[in-house]
Short mmCIF file of C-alpha atoms in Angstrom, two decimals:
data_model
loop_
_atom_site.label_atom_id
_atom_site.label_comp_id
_atom_site.label_asym_id
_atom_site.label_seq_id
_atom_site.Cartn_x
_atom_site.Cartn_y
_atom_site.Cartn_z
CA MET A 1 24.53 29.04 3.60
CA LYS A 2 22.06 26.11 3.68
CA GLY A 3 19.40 28.29 2.11
CA ILE A 4 21.74 29.28 -0.75
CA LEU A 5 22.59 25.71 -1.29
CA LEU A 6 18.94 24.78 -1.41
CA LEU A 7 18.25 27.60 -3.84
CA ILE A 8 20.99 26.44 -6.18
CA VAL A 9 19.73 22.85 -6.09
CA SER A 10 16.13 23.99 -6.74
CA LEU A 11 17.22 26.14 -9.81
CA PHE A 12 19.18 23.05 -11.21
CA LEU A 13 16.30 20.63 -10.79
CA PHE A 14 13.73 23.22 -12.08
CA ALA A 15 15.85 23.92 -15.05
CA ILE A 16 16.14 20.08 -15.80
CA ILE A 17 12.39 19.44 -15.44
CA TYR A 18 11.27 22.69 -17.18
CA LYS A 19 13.85 22.95 -19.99
CA PRO A 20 13.21 26.55 -21.10
CA ILE A 21 12.82 27.25 -24.76
CA GLN A 22 15.81 26.74 -27.03
CA VAL A 23 18.13 25.60 -24.28
CA HIS A 24 20.65 23.26 -25.84
CA PRO A 25 23.73 21.43 -24.47
CA ALA A 26 27.18 22.82 -25.01
CA GLN A 27 29.27 21.22 -27.72
CA SER A 28 31.58 19.52 -25.16
CA SER A 29 28.81 18.33 -22.72
CA GLY A 30 25.29 17.08 -22.42
CA LEU A 31 22.26 19.14 -21.37
CA PRO A 32 22.45 18.12 -17.59
CA LEU A 33 26.03 19.15 -17.35
CA THR A 34 25.47 22.40 -19.28
CA ILE A 35 22.59 23.34 -16.82
CA LEU A 36 24.73 22.39 -13.83
CA LEU A 37 27.57 24.57 -14.96
CA TYR A 38 25.28 27.55 -15.54
CA THR A 39 23.57 26.96 -12.23
CA LEU A 40 26.98 26.89 -10.46
CA ALA A 41 27.91 30.13 -12.24
CA THR A 42 24.88 31.88 -10.53
CA ALA A 43 26.08 30.79 -7.00
CA LEU A 44 28.79 33.52 -6.62
CA PRO A 45 26.57 36.53 -7.43
CA ILE A 46 23.74 35.13 -5.24
CA ILE A 47 26.21 34.65 -2.35
CA GLY A 48 27.73 38.03 -2.89
CA ILE A 49 24.37 39.94 -2.87
CA LEU A 50 23.11 38.21 0.26
CA LEU A 51 26.32 38.76 2.13
CA VAL A 52 26.30 42.56 1.20
CA ILE A 53 22.63 42.71 2.35
CA LYS A 54 23.41 41.04 5.69
CA LYS A 55 26.52 43.10 6.34
CA PHE A 56 25.14 46.46 5.65
CA ARG A 57 21.56 45.51 6.70
CA CYS A 58 20.13 46.91 3.42
CA PHE A 59 16.70 45.74 4.35
CA PRO A 60 14.80 45.50 7.68
CA GLY A 61 14.53 42.31 9.56
CA ALA A 62 11.95 39.51 9.11
CA ASP A 63 9.76 41.06 11.75
CA LYS A 64 9.45 44.15 9.49
CA TRP A 65 8.93 42.41 6.25
CA GLN A 66 7.61 44.48 3.36
CA LEU A 67 6.55 43.43 -0.17
CA SER A 68 8.43 46.22 -1.85
CA HIS A 69 11.76 45.16 -0.24
CA GLU A 70 11.08 41.64 -1.25
CA LEU A 71 10.45 42.48 -4.83
CA VAL A 72 13.54 44.71 -5.08
CA LEU A 73 15.67 41.83 -3.66
CA LEU A 74 13.98 39.30 -6.02
CA LEU A 75 14.67 41.65 -9.10
CA THR A 76 18.26 42.23 -7.96
CA ILE A 77 18.97 38.57 -7.79
CA LEU A 78 17.28 37.82 -11.10
CA VAL A 79 19.31 40.42 -12.83
CA ALA A 80 22.61 39.16 -11.26
CA ILE A 81 21.64 35.58 -12.49
CA GLY A 82 21.12 36.89 -15.90
CA ILE A 83 24.47 38.69 -16.07
CA SER A 84 26.34 35.80 -14.71
CA VAL A 85 24.69 33.46 -17.05
CA TYR A 86 25.70 35.62 -20.06
CA PHE A 87 29.31 35.87 -19.01
CA ALA A 88 29.49 32.14 -18.11
CA GLY A 89 28.41 31.41 -21.69
CA PHE A 90 31.84 32.65 -22.80
CA PHE A 91 33.49 29.70 -21.00
CA ILE A 92 30.77 27.02 -21.30
CA GLU A 93 29.98 27.55 -24.99
CA GLU A 94 31.66 28.83 -28.10
CA PRO A 95 32.56 32.34 -27.26
CA LYS A 96 32.26 33.59 -30.81
CA MET A 97 29.31 35.99 -31.69
CA ARG A 98 28.24 36.37 -28.03
CA TRP A 99 29.39 39.96 -27.38
CA ASN A 100 26.04 41.62 -28.62
CA LEU A 101 22.89 42.82 -27.04
CA SER A 102 20.64 40.25 -28.42
CA THR A 103 22.64 37.40 -26.70
CA PHE A 104 22.70 39.51 -23.51
CA PHE A 105 18.93 39.93 -23.55
CA ASP A 106 18.51 36.29 -24.45
CA SER A 107 20.53 35.21 -21.45
CA MET A 108 18.42 37.61 -19.26
CA LEU A 109 15.12 36.10 -20.69
CA ARG A 110 16.15 32.47 -20.10
CA SER A 111 17.37 33.28 -16.59
CA LEU A 112 14.01 34.92 -15.88
CA LEU A 113 12.17 31.85 -17.11
CA VAL A 114 14.20 29.40 -15.11
CA ALA A 115 14.72 31.30 -11.80
CA PHE A 116 11.50 33.28 -11.32
CA ILE A 117 9.39 30.56 -10.02
CA PRO A 118 11.83 29.03 -7.48
CA LEU A 119 12.81 32.49 -6.19
CA PHE A 120 9.09 33.81 -6.09
CA LEU A 121 7.74 30.80 -4.07
CA PRO A 122 9.08 32.19 -0.71
CA THR A 123 7.70 35.67 -1.53
CA VAL A 124 4.13 34.03 -2.04
CA THR A 125 4.48 32.44 1.43
CA ASN A 126 5.59 35.79 2.86
CA ILE A 127 2.60 37.55 1.13
CA ARG A 128 0.17 35.08 2.84
CA TYR A 129 1.44 36.08 6.22
CA ALA A 130 1.60 39.64 5.46
CA LEU A 131 -2.03 39.80 4.32
CA THR A 132 -3.16 38.07 7.73
CA PRO A 133 -4.97 40.70 9.56
CA GLU A 134 -3.34 41.84 12.73
CA THR A 135 -4.88 40.68 15.94
CA PHE A 136 -4.79 41.97 19.50
CA PHE A 137 -4.60 39.68 22.55
CA GLN A 138 -4.48 40.79 26.21
CA TYR A 139 -3.16 38.39 28.81
CA PRO A 140 -4.25 38.35 32.40
CA VAL A 141 -2.07 40.29 34.68
CA SER A 142 0.02 38.21 36.95
CA LYS A 143 -0.20 39.62 40.43
CA GLN A 144 2.80 39.05 42.63
CA ASP A 145 0.71 37.37 45.38
CA GLU A 146 -0.64 34.97 42.72
CA MET A 147 2.71 33.74 41.79
CA PRO A 148 3.95 30.23 42.84
CA ALA A 149 6.26 30.28 45.78
CA GLU A 150 8.98 28.68 43.88
CA ASP A 151 9.01 31.59 41.34
CA MET A 152 9.29 34.09 44.26
CA ALA A 153 12.26 32.23 45.67
CA GLN A 154 13.97 31.14 42.55
CA GLU A 155 17.31 33.08 42.07
CA ILE A 156 19.15 33.28 38.81
CA SER A 157 22.87 33.94 38.45
CA ILE A 158 24.20 35.27 35.17
CA ILE A 159 27.93 35.09 34.67
CA SER A 160 30.00 37.34 32.46
CA LYS A 161 32.94 35.49 31.08
CA ALA A 162 34.77 38.60 29.93
CA LYS A 163 35.12 40.42 33.30
CA ARG A 164 34.13 37.71 35.69
CA GLU A 165 31.01 39.64 36.65
CA GLU A 166 27.95 37.96 38.23
CA LEU A 167 24.39 39.23 38.27
CA HIS A 168 21.91 37.73 40.82
CA PHE A 169 18.19 38.30 40.71
CA GLN A 170 14.90 36.64 41.44
CA ILE A 171 13.26 35.27 38.33
CA HIS A 172 10.03 37.38 38.85
CA GLU A 173 12.03 40.51 39.07
CA LEU A 174 13.26 40.39 35.41
CA ILE A 175 11.08 42.01 32.73
CA TYR A 176 13.29 41.60 29.72
CA ALA A 177 16.97 41.67 28.61
CA GLU A 178 18.20 43.49 25.52
CA SER A 179 21.35 43.00 23.41
CA GLN A 180 23.49 46.05 22.75
CA GLY A 181 26.38 44.76 20.75
CA ASN A 182 28.86 42.93 23.30
CA TYR A 183 26.73 44.06 26.17
CA VAL A 184 23.34 42.96 27.51
CA THR A 185 21.05 45.27 29.41
CA PHE A 186 18.73 43.67 32.04
CA TYR A 187 15.44 45.58 32.88
CA PHE A 188 13.83 44.73 36.29
CA GLU A 189 10.78 45.66 38.20
CA ASP A 190 10.70 49.21 39.75
CA ASN A 191 10.91 47.74 43.32
CA ARG A 192 14.28 46.29 42.61
CA LYS A 193 17.25 48.57 42.94
CA PRO A 194 19.00 49.02 40.57
CA ASN A 195 16.24 48.23 38.09
CA ARG A 196 18.58 48.46 35.03
CA VAL A 197 21.88 46.56 34.94
CA VAL A 198 24.44 46.37 32.07
CA ILE A 199 26.86 43.47 31.86
CA ARG A 200 29.50 42.62 29.27
CA ASN A 201 28.21 39.43 27.48
CA THR A 202 26.52 38.31 24.39
CA ILE A 203 22.75 37.74 24.14
CA SER A 204 23.43 34.13 22.98
CA ASP A 205 25.39 33.21 26.01
CA VAL A 206 22.81 34.79 28.37
CA ALA A 207 20.12 32.80 26.54
CA ALA A 208 22.04 29.56 26.99
CA GLN A 209 22.28 30.37 30.79
CA LEU A 210 18.62 31.11 30.93
CA ALA A 211 17.58 28.08 29.00
CA PRO A 212 16.46 25.96 31.99
CA TYR A 213 13.82 28.59 32.92
CA THR A 214 10.76 27.97 30.83
CA SER A 215 9.11 31.35 31.66
CA LEU A 216 12.12 33.13 29.96
CA MET A 217 12.31 33.09 26.13
CA ARG A 218 14.43 34.59 23.48
CA VAL A 219 11.72 36.03 21.27
CA HIS A 220 14.06 38.03 19.03
CA ARG A 221 17.68 37.92 18.09
CA ALA A 222 18.12 41.00 20.50
CA PHE A 223 15.62 40.28 23.18
CA ILE A 224 14.79 37.87 25.90
CA VAL A 225 11.52 38.43 27.82
CA ASN A 226 9.91 37.07 30.85
CA LEU A 227 6.74 35.54 29.63
CA LYS A 228 5.02 36.22 32.97
CA GLN A 229 5.51 39.97 32.38
CA VAL A 230 3.66 39.95 29.07
CA ARG A 231 0.40 42.13 29.10
CA SER A 232 -0.58 41.91 25.43
CA LYS A 233 0.53 41.11 21.93
CA THR A 234 -0.32 42.77 18.63
CA GLY A 235 0.52 41.40 15.09
CA ASN A 236 0.19 38.34 13.02
CA ARG A 237 2.40 35.34 12.15
CA LEU A 238 4.75 37.68 10.34
CA GLY A 239 5.74 38.98 13.87
CA TYR A 240 4.20 40.25 17.13
CA ARG A 241 4.84 43.36 19.34
CA LEU A 242 4.57 42.80 23.01
CA LYS A 243 3.60 45.14 25.82
CA LEU A 244 5.24 44.24 29.18
CA ASN A 245 4.64 45.25 32.71
CA SER A 246 6.38 48.53 33.78
CA CYS A 247 7.77 48.88 30.18
CA SER A 248 6.80 51.71 27.70
CA SER A 249 8.67 50.12 24.82
CA GLU A 250 7.11 47.34 22.62
CA ILE A 251 9.26 44.28 22.39
CA PRO A 252 9.33 42.50 18.96
CA VAL A 253 8.85 38.73 18.40
CA SER A 254 10.36 37.72 15.15
CA ARG A 255 8.41 35.64 12.62
CA ASN A 256 10.40 32.50 13.34
CA ASN A 257 9.52 32.57 17.12
CA THR A 258 5.81 33.48 16.85
CA ALA A 259 4.61 29.77 16.94
CA GLN A 260 6.82 28.96 19.78
CA PHE A 261 5.81 31.92 21.72
CA ASP A 262 2.04 31.10 21.39
CA VAL A 263 2.69 27.53 22.65
CA ARG A 264 4.71 28.62 25.65
CA MET A 265 2.26 31.27 26.62
CA GLN A 266 -0.69 28.78 26.34
CA THR A 267 1.34 26.16 28.29
CA MET A 268 2.13 28.63 30.93
CA ARG A 269 -1.43 29.88 31.24
CA ARG A 270 -2.76 26.25 31.64
CA SER A 271 -0.24 25.52 34.41
CA VAL A 272 -1.34 28.63 36.19
CA HIS A 273 -5.00 27.66 36.17
CA GLN A 274 -4.41 24.01 37.12
#
């Protein structure tokens, strides 16, 4: 919602400064108020489109960003803004002589002139990340006998509020945890039995319980990984894919978490070599 509010404010300020061709105030209000009313009229379709996309997951997540998806979303929002501006004109200005194609296309053109630059700026940033070449980095393997004694003895307890379940394990045993709706699956080293445990809880609640442990990080909305189990990473600032010990699957790191992941891995590696 904050992003939508920022977009609406940006559209208003840009329209005030830019003043597209032949934009004029309505008869009952000045130019700033006219532009404000038109800007507010665009809020509902933008909110509606984004809510539909979020609910039905029309596009992949940020870690799988694609230019084609971004351009389709941009075009959809621009068309929705143009249509809303056209119909808002019936209430903001004199409604006579507006029900025609020339007025409709004029509304679409002016909406494009005002909204294109503010909407396209985030896409430019994403393109810069997408064009960054992928890199591969391999981390030194952490052998069990090289781990600090406190890691070997540190026990973690995860409490499930729903069924009063408790899960106990040593911190070095955990490889990663994955969200599956209202359940979280914990994957452990092969020498721990059982090495796969499911408890009824949300990933957010589990992440909050694991927050004191710096070697455990929520790298994605659905994944928490043990950083000491990471073997390698592939990708760029748009997102990473991790290979973990005793794990055949690749774990995604979302774009918003890549910087923090790098910092925490560097910090952990420095502490090991001190």
